Amino acid sequence: MLRLDNPVQYLPGVGPRRALELSGAGIATIEDLLLYLPFRYEDRSRFMPVAGLRPGIAATLQVRVLAKSLHRTRSGRPLLRVRFGDDSGTLDAIWFNQPYLDASFQIGAAVVLYGAPKPDPLAPKRLQMDAPQFEKLSPRDPQAGSIHVGRIVPIYQRIGSLSSNQIRSLMHRLLPQLPAALEDPIPSAVRRRQRLLARSEALGAVHFPPAGSDVAALNLGRDPARRRLAFEEFFLLQVALALKRRGRRTEPKGAELRMTPKVRARLRQVLPFRLTEAQKRVLREIKDDLVGAQPMNRLLQGDVGSGKTIVALLVMLIAAENGYQAALMVPTELLAEQHFRNLRRLLEPTPYPPVLLTGSMRKAERERARQALASGAARIAVGTHALIQQAVAFKHLALVVVDEQHRFGVVQRADLVRKGLRPDVLVMTATPIPRSLAMTVYGDLDVSLLDQMPAGRRPVRTVLKSERSREEIYRFVARELGRGRQAYVVYPLVEESDRVELKAATKMAEELARRFRGFKVGLVHGQLKPEQRSATMLEFFAGSVQLLVCTTVIEVGVDVSNATVMVIEHAARFGLSQLHQLRGRIGRGAEGGTCILMMEPKLGREARARLEVMRETLDGFRIAERDLELRGPGDFLGTRQSGLPELKVVDVIHQRDLLEQAKREAFAWVDSLPPEPAVWKTLPPMQAIRRRWAERLRLAEMG
Ligand code: ADP
Ligand code: MG
């Protein structure tokens, strides 16, 4: 019998070389291998006869190689043409640029083909397949008849040198060696309520679906086996998150905050405008957390421009007025400086001037800031990750606000939290994260939503333009500048260190300076010296620079309400969410704004369709959903940065209902546990979590 945590090498047929290849794909144990699921299924219990093929309709055939030829086309490309046939007829398949495939097709060999035929351009009455998938049936493999044909077979993504066919054989060998009843990490009550297959059954069926299964459903991932495994994966992740939360909840927090009349009066004193209803509601939710006995862990989601900053300020002021310290951590120095200026202005009537702490501050300045925090003289701090460096100590940090949180790793967040005595934590994000994804990343947080824009905003108009219109665009920009408005020209940089692109942006700034005589053109990018960069930004804030050429350093949070135009060069090189963030920099006052997306010549249809999304909607959530669909969750958040755990089975985009159910069940189950963590460790879900999630989530502290 094999155990799930045995290394794959325990499996006959897996030697050191294969084990190495498997581990390259993240497969170390028997369980990892079992969870390497097919990406497609073929019904090989009934093959389509060649005579039954229809153009454009994919089918699986069992045929023999009748003849073949390998030659070069007129343009010099190698072309392999193979004629296959069964009792009912013949069919050609062609492969360009893969001459080595010639060796795969011995005359007379039995082959399974999968593909959609098209009319043969040379003989339109005949059908032909262009590079179909194929699998040779080895005459020597005694099991070939029962594994690879005559049933619904799984098709796997190859792993190194291991073909789909070989992986299928491995799985077939592996399954009978497992204990008849595997321990099930999903509690039986949950399993019954959710009508889930038992684990052993699901693992068997997901690789070798029982005869008569609905192949279409299998290929959509809607079969009971996959549903069960997806539920399990997400349930375990959510149990881990729920445990983290419950662990936190059992600890009383370090500071006692109260909402006294004095605190309220202080808040009123700094308010520069009437709050929106959404801001009021969110503040109430946060206040309830603050005065509660358990530390707050709340995510504030609000689209760009929805007014998160004032919420952060008021919340920090509550801490300060209660005699404690509060810190606002942001991802860029630019943003730290902007917040700092804002806060300093708004806090003027209070006895709590903020201190700034960033990496590029002069040593003496930084030292002064550090001392003010250590002594408690300063109650409100703004800064970059410099705030979490070892040398920074707080007298009594009661509240941490993290802005634009998706830019920080989970670890950095945790470091700052450790500086306080179990402080309240508010993370704010302007990247609207689709609900399904928010559940995986922030499953342990409470969520507040700012779903309303301050009154008086005029919508931003978005247009797609090509090089041809450049003159017209410049005239438009000049007109706006002439009316006293300001504009951004954004240049994409893949990496801030990319020299060539930087030169292009710099050249552009020079060109624009010549072109827009009478206006001051500034340039900011990540490679500038910090002093130089913030000097230019200050000029832009003050209005003495009217046209700002910049890279995405301005993407997050920059707030200049007089800026009404944004030209985004090479717009297709940005992700949708990024474009949305950028666009959020304009139209922040009552003026509305215009966002011009420049398209490169010969932009593909897909890229253009992506940009169209920007024209169609201003709703960050809609854009994020589309972005997620187009790019997948990893790219969407930048997996490494975000700490987003990699999900193997769950399809976060299409299985939302399942995710909601799994999350609800997981949190309810954790709430039902007895209070002693020592008991928890022995429960099956915890063991499965330790096996499969510990590394991925760093749940060492889970207990
Ligand atoms: P974000 O949520 O993107 O961080 P900000 O906090 O920067 O948004 O707010 C965007 C702009 O809207 C700022 O200029 C801010 O002063 C303004 N603002 C925020 N709330 C209100 C409000 N209730 N009424 C009027 N203006 C507001
Ligand atoms: Mg902001």
XYZ file of C-alpha atoms and ligand atoms in Angstrom:
731
model
C 0.000 0.000 0.000
C 1.171 3.491 -0.745
C 0.680 6.437 1.538
C -0.258 9.853 0.274
C 2.833 11.456 1.708
C 5.210 8.872 0.177
C 7.642 10.352 -2.332
C 6.669 9.671 -5.944
C 9.710 7.443 -6.280
C 7.876 4.768 -4.275
C 5.803 4.237 -7.361
C 7.141 1.535 -9.722
C 8.101 3.133 -12.994
C 9.286 6.349 -11.376
C 13.055 6.403 -11.161
C 15.310 9.247 -10.080
C 15.151 10.927 -13.488
C 11.375 10.987 -13.632
C 11.164 11.996 -10.008
C 13.308 14.986 -10.842
C 11.096 15.942 -13.750
C 8.017 15.594 -11.602
C 9.452 17.685 -8.833
C 10.133 20.363 -11.406
C 6.381 20.499 -11.870
C 5.793 20.737 -8.133
C 5.009 17.054 -7.720
C 6.917 15.509 -4.841
C 4.485 13.096 -3.213
C 1.924 10.543 -4.253
C -0.769 13.006 -3.274
C 0.731 15.714 -5.482
C 0.681 13.307 -8.380
C -2.920 12.320 -7.730
C -3.870 15.969 -7.790
C -2.280 16.460 -11.174
C -5.545 16.428 -13.030
C -6.310 15.888 -16.694
C -6.999 19.053 -18.651
C -9.295 17.240 -21.061
C -11.050 13.934 -21.635
C -11.637 11.915 -24.775
C -14.364 9.421 -25.238
C -12.502 6.504 -26.700
C -15.176 4.028 -25.861
C -16.706 4.902 -29.184
C -14.489 6.134 -31.967
C -15.816 8.178 -34.809
C -15.420 6.326 -38.108
C -13.520 8.397 -40.659
C -16.598 8.420 -42.863
C -18.569 10.042 -40.073
C -16.324 13.132 -39.733
C -17.859 16.532 -40.284
C -15.895 19.701 -41.032
C -15.188 21.823 -37.976
C -16.385 19.241 -35.459
C -13.699 17.755 -33.224
C -13.683 13.985 -32.983
C -11.537 11.107 -31.799
C -10.571 8.415 -34.300
C -8.730 5.141 -34.072
C -6.833 4.690 -37.299
C -3.760 3.131 -38.860
C -0.921 4.819 -40.698
C -1.297 4.029 -44.409
C 1.236 6.295 -46.084
C 3.247 9.430 -45.431
C 5.467 11.970 -47.097
C 7.869 14.584 -45.800
C 8.808 17.440 -48.090
C 9.343 21.153 -48.171
C 6.759 23.656 -49.238
C 7.642 26.319 -51.771
C 8.456 28.689 -48.938
C 10.876 26.092 -47.593
C 8.903 24.924 -44.568
C 9.025 21.205 -43.836
C 5.610 19.634 -44.251
C 4.754 16.169 -42.994
C 1.648 14.626 -44.521
C 0.350 11.344 -43.155
C -2.525 9.342 -44.551
C -4.595 7.496 -41.957
C -7.479 5.152 -42.441
C -9.987 2.830 -40.859
C -12.554 0.479 -42.376
C -14.755 3.371 -43.422
C -12.315 5.645 -45.233
C -9.100 7.655 -45.229
C -8.023 11.059 -44.038
C -4.809 13.103 -44.268
C -3.235 15.007 -41.430
C -0.495 17.581 -41.905
C 2.175 19.031 -39.636
C 4.275 22.031 -40.557
C 7.759 22.585 -39.161
C 7.876 19.337 -37.214
C 9.863 17.000 -39.453
C 10.935 14.940 -36.442
C 7.361 13.660 -36.112
C 8.047 11.533 -39.179
C 9.609 8.911 -36.938
C 6.418 8.672 -34.886
C 4.357 7.245 -37.705
C 5.443 3.759 -38.790
C 3.357 2.416 -41.627
C 0.735 0.108 -40.145
C 0.931 1.564 -36.618
C -2.280 2.078 -34.670
C -2.886 5.692 -33.661
C -5.580 7.660 -31.874
C -6.179 11.064 -33.443
C -8.063 13.969 -31.962
C -8.892 17.091 -33.901
C -11.383 18.992 -35.998
C -11.141 18.270 -39.730
C -11.317 20.893 -42.455
C -11.785 20.499 -46.188
C -8.458 19.732 -47.861
C -7.570 22.872 -49.865
C -6.074 20.709 -52.610
C -9.023 18.317 -52.838
C -12.036 20.087 -51.340
C -14.170 16.958 -51.156
C -11.702 15.331 -48.819
C -11.218 16.246 -45.170
C -7.877 16.906 -43.564
C -6.651 17.634 -40.042
C -4.104 20.296 -39.315
C -1.712 19.142 -36.579
C -4.187 16.954 -34.685
C -3.252 15.607 -31.278
C -2.215 12.023 -31.522
C -1.252 9.089 -29.435
C 0.392 5.926 -30.657
C -0.986 2.678 -29.336
C 1.929 0.440 -28.628
C 1.360 -3.124 -29.764
C 3.645 -4.306 -26.970
C 1.739 -2.606 -24.166
C -0.515 -5.388 -22.871
C -2.734 -2.926 -21.065
C -3.108 -0.564 -23.980
C -6.510 -1.955 -24.723
C -7.824 -1.184 -21.240
C -6.050 2.062 -20.402
C -5.666 4.106 -23.520
C -8.697 3.101 -25.560
C -12.078 1.506 -24.992
C -13.037 4.043 -22.327
C -13.193 7.708 -21.524
C -9.514 8.588 -21.211
C -7.839 11.481 -19.438
C -5.506 13.759 -21.392
C -2.754 15.380 -19.364
C -0.487 18.304 -19.966
C 2.902 16.711 -20.499
C 5.486 17.029 -17.733
C 9.025 17.274 -19.077
C 9.610 14.156 -21.102
C 6.528 12.449 -19.709
C 3.783 12.301 -22.310
C 0.101 12.319 -21.567
C 0.095 8.657 -22.384
C 2.819 7.875 -19.843
C 1.191 9.937 -17.142
C -2.022 8.046 -17.772
C -0.181 4.745 -17.295
C 1.333 6.027 -14.043
C -2.053 7.020 -12.695
C -3.496 3.702 -13.706
C -0.774 1.893 -11.817
C -1.038 4.189 -8.818
C -4.749 4.121 -8.082
C -5.113 0.421 -7.134
C -2.203 0.757 -4.705
C -3.998 3.256 -2.516
C -5.855 2.154 0.620
C -9.473 1.415 -0.217
C -10.756 4.215 1.979
C -8.624 7.317 2.142
C -9.020 9.526 5.133
C -11.325 12.349 4.158
C -10.268 15.848 5.150
C -13.788 17.154 4.688
C -15.887 16.552 7.817
C -18.680 14.089 7.094
C -21.490 16.494 7.980
C -20.188 18.962 5.420
C -19.778 16.190 2.885
C -23.350 15.092 3.324
C -24.760 18.600 3.203
C -22.839 19.438 0.072
C -23.464 16.023 -1.501
C -19.795 15.424 -2.132
C -18.233 12.185 -3.317
C -15.881 10.440 -0.921
C -12.258 11.281 -1.527
C -11.107 7.906 -2.873
C -14.011 7.756 -5.221
C -13.392 11.280 -6.509
C -9.701 10.664 -7.102
C -10.438 7.479 -9.011
C -13.156 9.021 -11.133
C -11.356 12.231 -11.959
C -8.596 10.257 -13.680
C -10.651 7.410 -15.066
C -14.259 8.500 -15.339
C -16.740 5.643 -15.064
C -18.257 4.350 -18.275
C -21.235 6.363 -19.372
C -20.020 9.645 -17.837
C -21.025 12.811 -19.604
C -17.885 13.766 -21.521
C -19.081 17.297 -22.203
C -19.629 17.863 -18.490
C -16.210 16.395 -17.759
C -14.589 18.788 -20.167
C -16.324 21.726 -18.545
C -15.152 20.582 -15.129
C -18.730 20.056 -14.005
C -18.504 16.422 -13.014
C -19.025 15.348 -9.408
C -15.429 14.175 -8.959
C -13.872 17.461 -9.909
C -16.451 19.376 -7.957
C -15.558 17.405 -4.886
C -11.818 18.003 -5.312
C -12.275 21.702 -6.001
C -14.456 22.001 -2.948
C -11.843 20.226 -0.888
C -9.013 22.432 -2.053
C -10.870 25.608 -1.334
C -12.375 24.341 1.890
C -8.935 23.575 3.278
C -7.596 26.960 2.292
C -10.538 28.621 3.951
C -10.183 26.513 7.091
C -6.598 27.728 7.293
C -7.696 31.326 6.941
C -10.537 30.882 9.399
C -8.105 29.446 11.920
C -5.829 32.408 11.532
C -8.745 34.642 12.182
C -9.992 32.680 15.117
C -6.500 32.634 16.569
C -6.361 36.385 16.356
C -9.776 36.747 17.863
C -8.927 34.891 21.004
C -6.231 37.425 21.819
C -7.435 40.649 23.328
C -5.988 43.640 21.604
C -3.261 45.830 23.006
C -4.995 49.191 23.007
C -8.339 50.294 24.299
C -10.009 52.727 21.961
C -13.120 54.731 22.776
C -15.423 56.960 20.815
C -15.964 59.790 23.286
C -17.546 63.169 22.488
C -14.041 64.596 22.557
C -12.928 62.175 19.848
C -15.977 63.005 17.763
C -15.339 66.708 18.069
C -11.782 66.168 16.909
C -12.968 64.316 13.813
C -15.400 67.081 12.936
C -12.617 69.595 13.302
C -10.590 68.172 10.420
C -13.353 67.259 7.989
C -12.803 69.204 4.759
C -16.096 68.168 3.129
C -19.285 66.220 3.750
C -18.669 62.521 3.719
C -20.539 60.386 1.242
C -23.067 57.921 2.612
C -20.672 55.115 1.746
C -17.851 56.783 3.649
C -20.108 57.192 6.673
C -21.166 53.567 6.577
C -17.604 52.342 6.234
C -16.494 54.546 9.105
C -19.221 53.086 11.290
C -18.064 49.575 10.448
C -14.505 50.486 11.299
C -15.439 52.280 14.508
C -17.321 49.209 15.694
C -14.159 47.202 15.187
C -11.998 49.781 16.924
C -14.020 49.855 20.108
C -14.432 46.073 20.088
C -12.383 43.700 22.204
C -10.706 41.892 19.304
C -8.189 43.390 16.922
C -9.634 44.702 13.686
C -8.621 43.012 10.455
C -10.532 44.779 7.801
C -10.148 45.294 4.098
C -11.464 48.532 2.671
C -12.155 48.197 -1.013
C -12.986 51.298 -2.960
C -12.503 52.183 -6.559
C -9.989 54.887 -7.448
C -11.268 58.246 -6.363
C -13.901 56.900 -3.992
C -12.223 58.732 -1.108
C -10.329 56.220 0.974
C -7.723 58.677 2.204
C -10.063 60.687 4.376
C -11.343 57.485 5.919
C -7.782 56.503 6.778
C -7.126 59.902 8.256
C -10.198 59.883 10.472
C -9.464 56.406 11.684
C -5.892 57.334 12.549
C -7.139 60.367 14.354
C -9.322 58.195 16.553
C -6.214 56.318 17.657
C -4.239 59.516 18.209
C -6.996 61.160 20.211
C -7.102 58.057 22.387
C -3.440 58.587 23.189
C -2.014 55.930 20.873
C -0.037 55.892 17.652
C -1.212 55.105 14.126
C 0.819 54.367 11.003
C -0.091 54.629 7.349
C 2.051 52.462 5.104
C 2.084 52.989 1.343
C 3.959 51.278 -1.494
C 5.831 54.211 -3.074
C 7.749 57.209 -1.819
C 5.752 59.401 -4.123
C 2.550 58.366 -2.493
C 4.020 58.599 0.992
C 5.027 62.177 0.321
C 1.647 63.056 -1.103
C -0.214 61.538 1.827
C 2.158 63.254 4.173
C 1.489 66.675 2.668
C -2.248 66.040 2.732
C -2.266 64.808 6.285
C -0.082 67.657 7.461
C -2.518 70.149 5.998
C -5.615 68.437 7.340
C -4.111 67.837 10.769
C -3.024 71.435 11.178
C -5.831 72.278 13.621
C -4.898 69.269 15.784
C -1.957 68.729 18.133
C -0.858 65.709 16.005
C 1.425 66.740 13.151
C 2.354 63.618 11.179
C 5.900 62.388 10.643
C 7.197 60.992 7.384
C 9.517 58.029 7.143
C 10.915 56.852 3.813
C 14.067 55.122 2.693
C 15.470 58.086 0.802
C 15.202 60.616 3.604
C 18.427 62.102 4.828
C 19.880 60.291 7.781
C 19.414 63.091 10.292
C 15.806 63.583 9.241
C 15.095 59.920 9.454
C 16.712 59.745 12.851
C 14.480 62.554 14.062
C 11.375 60.778 12.781
C 12.437 57.535 14.415
C 12.960 59.186 17.757
C 9.605 60.907 17.594
C 7.981 57.507 17.044
C 9.981 55.765 19.724
C 9.271 58.398 22.342
C 5.618 58.658 21.405
C 5.964 62.377 20.662
C 4.572 61.691 17.191
C 1.240 59.934 17.073
C 0.712 59.694 13.330
C 3.263 58.277 10.915
C 3.238 57.968 7.142
C 5.822 56.017 5.248
C 6.964 53.326 2.901
C 8.241 49.929 3.937
C 10.953 51.902 5.764
C 8.351 51.898 8.548
C 8.819 48.200 9.105
C 12.567 48.139 9.255
C 14.142 46.663 12.326
C 15.397 49.929 13.734
C 11.963 51.537 13.810
C 10.181 51.185 17.119
C 6.868 52.640 18.192
C 5.928 53.678 21.694
C 2.444 52.357 21.381
C 1.237 51.530 17.913
C -2.479 50.808 18.058
C -3.500 51.048 14.432
C -1.925 50.203 11.107
C -3.426 51.362 7.839
C -1.958 49.872 4.687
C -2.806 51.700 1.484
C -2.850 50.077 -1.942
C -2.330 46.859 -0.160
C -2.027 44.557 -3.162
C 1.445 45.923 -3.659
C 2.695 44.572 -0.392
C 3.569 41.035 0.339
C 1.774 39.284 3.128
C 5.037 39.101 5.014
C 5.589 42.831 5.025
C 2.125 43.338 6.396
C 2.825 40.874 9.152
C 6.080 42.647 10.048
C 4.370 45.932 10.647
C 1.707 44.263 12.695
C 4.374 42.782 14.904
C 5.549 46.272 15.789
C 2.344 47.021 17.598
C 0.725 45.279 20.452
C -1.737 43.372 18.310
C -2.855 46.555 16.605
C -5.992 47.112 14.623
C -5.298 46.681 10.937
C -7.059 48.316 8.040
C -5.883 47.463 4.555
C -7.113 49.577 1.708
C -7.062 48.666 -1.927
C -8.107 50.504 -5.031
C -7.597 47.515 -7.225
C -11.091 46.246 -7.211
C -10.577 42.607 -6.622
C -13.232 40.341 -7.991
C -15.084 38.732 -5.148
C -13.931 35.252 -5.935
C -10.327 36.281 -5.798
C -10.788 38.486 -2.768
C -11.977 35.382 -0.959
C -8.763 33.552 -1.667
C -6.423 36.405 -0.837
C -8.298 38.044 1.955
C -10.469 35.232 3.182
C -9.524 36.013 6.760
C -10.421 39.685 6.595
C -13.708 41.491 7.070
C -14.562 43.563 4.061
C -15.931 47.089 3.791
C -16.889 48.542 0.474
C -16.808 52.179 -0.635
C -19.242 51.833 -3.471
C -20.078 55.454 -4.078
C -18.152 58.330 -5.568
C -18.145 61.800 -3.984
C -20.862 63.945 -5.506
C -20.171 66.232 -8.410
C -17.779 63.972 -10.294
C -18.112 64.151 -14.042
C -17.276 60.915 -15.796
C -14.020 60.550 -17.670
C -14.323 60.126 -21.401
C -12.042 57.461 -22.880
C -10.977 57.370 -26.514
C -8.790 55.030 -28.545
C -6.462 56.762 -30.966
C -3.706 55.802 -33.354
C -0.542 57.549 -34.449
C -2.434 59.284 -37.256
C -4.273 61.419 -34.730
C -1.228 62.620 -32.853
C -1.408 66.173 -34.165
C -5.073 66.436 -33.292
C -4.357 65.085 -29.805
C -1.589 67.600 -29.205
C -3.894 70.406 -30.269
C -6.451 69.139 -27.779
C -3.859 68.937 -25.001
C -2.666 72.450 -25.815
C -6.229 73.741 -25.589
C -6.717 72.155 -22.176
C -3.412 73.492 -20.888
C -4.412 76.884 -22.256
C -7.534 76.711 -20.089
C -5.346 76.294 -17.046
C -5.686 72.512 -16.803
C -2.919 69.976 -16.394
C -2.143 66.788 -18.264
C -0.255 63.518 -17.940
C 1.527 61.644 -20.668
C 2.197 58.127 -19.444
C 4.889 55.950 -20.862
C 5.048 52.192 -20.251
C 8.125 50.720 -18.686
C 8.279 47.025 -18.261
C 10.944 47.428 -15.622
C 11.900 50.691 -14.068
C 15.457 49.751 -14.959
C 14.723 49.400 -18.650
C 17.234 51.779 -20.252
C 15.923 51.789 -23.792
C 12.373 52.593 -22.816
C 13.546 55.186 -20.362
C 15.386 56.903 -23.138
C 12.217 56.906 -25.163
C 10.284 58.513 -22.319
C 13.031 61.086 -21.783
C 13.145 61.901 -25.468
C 9.416 62.263 -25.504
C 9.569 64.743 -22.641
C 12.133 66.828 -24.542
C 10.040 66.732 -27.659
C 6.925 67.777 -25.804
C 8.800 70.605 -24.120
C 9.641 71.940 -27.576
C 6.152 71.347 -28.804
C 4.384 72.952 -25.835
C 6.414 76.118 -25.496
C 4.937 78.407 -22.902
C 4.092 75.494 -20.633
C 6.379 73.703 -18.286
C 6.907 70.005 -18.970
C 8.140 67.745 -16.186
C 9.453 64.180 -16.227
C 9.264 61.638 -13.445
C 10.289 58.018 -13.417
C 11.634 55.528 -10.943
C 15.272 56.009 -11.891
C 15.413 59.657 -10.914
C 16.982 60.735 -7.670
C 14.244 60.957 -5.071
C 14.839 64.680 -4.439
C 14.576 65.426 -8.109
C 11.446 63.374 -8.490
C 9.630 64.859 -5.550
C 10.655 68.367 -6.622
C 8.968 67.819 -9.980
C 5.922 66.256 -8.345
C 5.631 69.223 -6.022
C 5.687 71.533 -9.016
C 2.978 69.479 -10.635
C 0.892 69.526 -7.455
C 1.351 73.282 -7.264
C 0.472 73.736 -10.919
C 3.753 75.241 -12.043
C 4.415 72.128 -14.116
C 1.463 71.700 -16.439
C 2.406 68.656 -18.446
C 3.855 65.663 -16.680
C 5.548 62.909 -18.639
C 5.779 59.909 -16.405
C 6.009 56.181 -16.058
C 3.685 54.137 -13.890
C 5.249 55.572 -10.743
C 2.104 57.700 -10.699
C -0.159 54.701 -10.985
C -1.199 54.497 -7.395
C -2.864 57.189 -5.453
C -1.519 60.399 -6.979
C -4.188 63.046 -6.566
C -4.133 66.272 -8.563
C -7.697 67.318 -9.198
C -6.765 69.979 -11.744
C -5.387 67.347 -14.129
C -8.002 66.611 -16.772
C -6.147 64.898 -19.596
C -4.156 61.730 -19.714
C -2.459 60.388 -22.815
C -1.314 56.796 -22.369
C 1.317 55.761 -24.883
C 1.390 52.135 -26.047
C -1.750 51.557 -24.039
C -1.980 47.913 -25.049
C 1.144 47.135 -23.058
C -0.645 47.829 -19.809
C -2.970 45.484 -17.996
C -6.584 46.586 -17.770
C -6.515 47.121 -14.051
C -3.415 49.197 -14.448
C -5.079 51.335 -17.087
C -7.992 51.788 -14.760
C -5.675 52.932 -11.992
C -3.938 55.327 -14.314
C -7.175 56.717 -15.612
C -8.264 57.221 -12.033
C -5.659 59.995 -11.777
C -7.856 62.296 -13.847
C -11.426 63.442 -13.507
C -10.956 63.821 -9.780
C -12.474 67.278 -9.624
C -15.754 68.572 -10.982
C -14.193 68.987 -14.418
C -14.421 65.497 -15.790
C -11.565 64.465 -18.006
C -10.352 62.762 -21.118
C -8.240 59.671 -21.266
C -6.589 58.985 -24.604
C -5.325 55.472 -25.173
C -2.699 55.372 -27.904
C -2.709 52.219 -29.967
C 0.300 50.925 -31.783
C -0.063 50.218 -35.463
C -1.096 46.656 -36.292
C -2.615 46.002 -32.927
C -4.161 42.536 -32.870
C -7.878 42.079 -32.574
C -7.678 40.712 -29.051
C -5.530 43.559 -27.797
C -7.945 46.002 -29.298
C -10.917 44.271 -27.705
C -9.166 44.610 -24.373
C -8.793 48.338 -24.819
C -12.431 48.569 -25.838
C -13.337 47.417 -22.333
C -11.781 50.628 -21.071
C -13.926 52.669 -23.367
C -17.075 50.849 -22.395
C -16.965 51.135 -18.643
C -15.606 53.183 -15.771
C -16.554 50.527 -13.273
C -13.382 49.159 -11.733
C -15.039 45.935 -10.706
C -16.253 45.167 -14.196
C -12.788 45.924 -15.544
C -11.167 43.752 -12.931
C -13.445 40.831 -13.756
C -12.560 41.117 -17.417
C -8.890 41.455 -16.597
C -9.032 38.378 -14.424
C -10.704 36.407 -17.192
C -8.166 37.554 -19.734
C -5.029 37.122 -17.678
C -5.800 34.580 -14.993
C -5.408 35.120 -11.261
C -1.613 34.881 -11.080
C -0.915 37.719 -13.472
C -3.805 39.711 -12.209
C -2.302 40.240 -8.809
C 1.243 39.252 -9.489
C 1.212 36.004 -7.546
C 4.537 36.329 -5.875
C 3.896 39.815 -4.613
C 0.427 39.252 -3.399
C 0.971 36.049 -1.516
C -1.892 34.588 -3.481
C -1.724 30.868 -2.896
C -1.699 28.813 -6.013
C -4.853 26.803 -6.482
C -4.495 23.606 -8.427
C -8.000 22.362 -8.875
C -10.261 25.312 -8.299
C -11.092 27.561 -11.167
C -11.647 30.815 -9.296
C -13.262 32.465 -12.240
C -15.918 29.950 -13.071
C -16.650 28.214 -9.806
C -17.741 31.112 -7.711
C -20.794 29.439 -6.180
C -18.733 26.508 -5.097
C -16.194 28.836 -3.519
C -18.846 30.672 -1.554
C -20.228 27.405 -0.223
C -16.804 26.103 0.694
C -15.932 29.299 2.454
C -19.151 29.355 4.451
C -18.754 25.725 5.490
C -15.112 26.240 6.451
C -15.729 29.245 8.655
C -18.729 27.596 10.309
C -16.720 24.469 10.986
C -13.840 26.377 12.543
C -16.269 28.344 14.701
C -17.660 25.053 15.964
C -14.290 23.761 17.184
C -13.656 23.422 20.904
C -11.547 26.194 22.394
C -8.367 24.119 22.922
C -6.044 24.393 19.911
C -4.282 21.208 21.030
C -7.317 19.208 19.950
C -7.471 20.857 16.539
C -4.152 19.439 15.414
C -5.427 15.901 15.346
C -8.401 16.603 13.101
C -8.191 15.397 9.484
C -8.558 18.828 7.836
C -5.611 20.120 9.845
C -3.434 17.243 8.754
C -4.355 17.789 5.143
C -3.635 21.477 5.517
C -0.269 20.789 6.999
C 0.533 18.449 4.119
C -0.683 20.660 1.348
C -0.904 24.249 2.471
C 1.685 24.793 5.166
C 4.371 25.814 2.718
C 2.107 27.701 0.453
C 0.551 29.776 3.194
C 3.259 29.835 5.810
C 0.838 28.742 8.382
C 3.470 27.776 10.861
C 1.789 29.851 13.524
C -1.451 28.008 13.027
C -0.860 25.620 15.936
P -8.847 57.071 -3.348
O -9.986 56.261 -2.820
O -8.554 56.753 -4.764
O -7.648 57.008 -2.461
P -8.868 59.792 -2.552
O -8.982 59.527 -1.103
O -7.547 60.202 -3.073
O -9.381 58.553 -3.365
O -9.971 60.845 -2.935
C -10.117 61.325 -4.239
C -10.492 62.792 -4.239
O -11.828 62.960 -3.784
C -9.628 63.617 -3.319
O -9.323 64.831 -3.968
C -10.496 63.830 -2.108
O -10.182 65.032 -1.461
C -11.871 63.877 -2.719
N -12.950 63.453 -1.808
C -12.950 62.340 -1.052
N -14.113 62.229 -0.363
C -14.861 63.299 -0.715
C -16.171 63.756 -0.357
N -16.922 63.087 0.507
N -16.607 64.884 -0.934
C -15.844 65.554 -1.809
N -14.617 65.194 -2.184
C -14.118 64.070 -1.649
Mg -5.684 56.429 -2.543
